[in-house]
Amino acid sequence: MSNGREGDMAMAESAETAAAGEESSRSSRRRVRAAALGAALLLAGGVSLGLGYDRHDVGTEVMAPAFDGDHTALVDASSAGGSDIRRGDVVVIRGGWPDAPVGHLYTLRVIGLGGDKVSHAPDGGVSVNGKTLTEPYAHGDDNTFGAYHITVPKDRVFLLGDSRSIAVDSRAHLTADSGTLPVSHIKGRVVGTAWPLWKLADDPGVEVRFPTHVIVSAVTALGAALLLAAARPRIRRAAASVRGRLPRRGTMRSW
């Protein structure tokens, strides 16, 4: 009887060990699937960012702290030429002021569009069409270049830097087309930074309009990863079936 009980206990322990091993194997498979899913999402995001955007070295502190001089801006090239540009957007634009270096690229914020009336008085902030702007991004002395009141010509933009004390922007060129630049000079809208990575679309003054193709790519990758995870048992069975039909190494087949 003792031997029988011992045998039952050994069998129970063996079953528990097998069950524990199976649970550990399932946990390991779940971790592998989760890692594969994360890698797929990162790859999709990276490919989307690489294909959909240009990069621009900011180079100055005129847009700090949103975009510092050592940042590399991530630029949505689909908005080049002023397409879908709104007030408050940060853009990379080619300078065309008479005293500006030819072809020099600036990173500045769009304050006024064609037809807007932009003004600044020494005792007040910047206003557009009679409404004083709320500018959580701006700092420094707005009076660096004095008061102004201009109307933005058609198909042009009025631009300011966030660091008002040091930015040489539209205020410094008021005698030439009211300091504005053509929308055709816009190279694209800044959506965040390529470096550092954690500042993507992190700008308190800009409405976040995250590009659709990044979301589509991420959702596609997620769907593909989930389908692969769901189909994995079937794939394994199919592979095992194919392996079972293949001749084993070292054996002879009769014909």
Tab-separated table of N, CA and C in Angstrom, residues 9 16 23 37 39 49 66 73 91 98 101 121 139 143 150 159 198 200 209 212-213 235 254:
chain	number	residue	atom	x	y	z
A	9	MET	N	1.755	9.870	-5.235
A	9	MET	CA	2.364	11.152	-4.920
A	9	MET	C	3.373	11.576	-5.987
A	16	GLU	N	2.114	18.259	-11.441
A	16	GLU	CA	2.285	19.651	-11.039
A	16	GLU	C	3.478	20.292	-11.729
A	23	GLU	N	2.741	26.437	-17.855
A	23	GLU	CA	2.391	27.823	-17.539
A	23	GLU	C	3.569	28.751	-17.792
A	37	LEU	N	5.152	42.759	-30.736
A	37	LEU	CA	4.175	43.810	-31.008
A	37	LEU	C	4.797	45.192	-30.796
A	39	ALA	N	7.958	45.997	-30.931
A	39	ALA	CA	8.954	46.239	-31.976
A	39	ALA	C	8.282	46.642	-33.285
A	49	LEU	N	7.965	58.351	-39.517
A	49	LEU	CA	8.655	59.605	-39.238
A	49	LEU	C	9.766	59.855	-40.247
A	66	ALA	N	10.408	76.199	-26.352
A	66	ALA	CA	9.744	75.162	-27.144
A	66	ALA	C	10.742	74.456	-28.052
A	73	ALA	N	14.490	70.122	-35.502
A	73	ALA	CA	13.041	70.175	-35.679
A	73	ALA	C	12.574	69.117	-36.659
A	91	VAL	N	6.868	77.427	-38.059
A	91	VAL	CA	7.246	77.002	-39.405
A	91	VAL	C	8.740	77.210	-39.622
A	98	PRO	N	15.179	92.142	-47.239
A	98	PRO	CA	16.296	92.758	-47.979
A	98	PRO	C	17.649	92.611	-47.295
A	101	PRO	N	20.336	87.149	-44.952
A	101	PRO	CA	21.150	86.293	-45.820
A	101	PRO	C	20.276	85.543	-46.826
A	121	ALA	N	1.242	97.713	-29.089
A	121	ALA	CA	1.448	99.013	-28.439
A	121	ALA	C	2.410	98.820	-27.275
A	139	HIS	N	8.049	85.147	-24.321
A	139	HIS	CA	8.717	85.743	-23.150
A	139	HIS	C	9.710	86.785	-23.640
A	143	ASN	N	8.784	95.101	-26.677
A	143	ASN	CA	9.050	96.453	-27.178
A	143	ASN	C	10.426	96.605	-27.814
A	150	ILE	N	0.155	96.855	-38.632
A	150	ILE	CA	0.284	96.541	-40.059
A	150	ILE	C	-0.889	95.656	-40.508
A	159	LEU	N	5.578	87.015	-38.889
A	159	LEU	CA	6.205	86.015	-38.032
A	159	LEU	C	6.923	86.644	-36.853
A	198	TRP	N	11.773	63.083	-26.886
A	198	TRP	CA	10.626	63.212	-25.986
A	198	TRP	C	9.857	64.516	-26.161
A	200	LEU	N	8.415	65.526	-28.931
A	200	LEU	CA	7.567	65.446	-30.108
A	200	LEU	C	6.238	66.143	-29.869
A	209	ARG	N	-1.752	68.661	-34.244
A	209	ARG	CA	-2.383	68.015	-35.394
A	209	ARG	C	-1.439	66.929	-35.858
A	212	THR	N	-1.692	62.114	-39.954
A	212	THR	CA	-2.544	60.932	-40.027
A	212	THR	C	-1.765	59.683	-40.422
A	213	HIS	N	-0.775	59.830	-41.303
A	213	HIS	CA	-0.118	58.616	-41.803
A	213	HIS	C	0.668	57.899	-40.713
A	235	ILE	N	0.097	28.371	-37.637
A	235	ILE	CA	1.354	28.381	-38.392
A	235	ILE	C	2.283	27.283	-37.889
A	254	SER	N	12.531	5.062	-50.796
A	254	SER	CA	12.351	4.116	-51.873
A	254	SER	C	11.456	4.729	-52.953
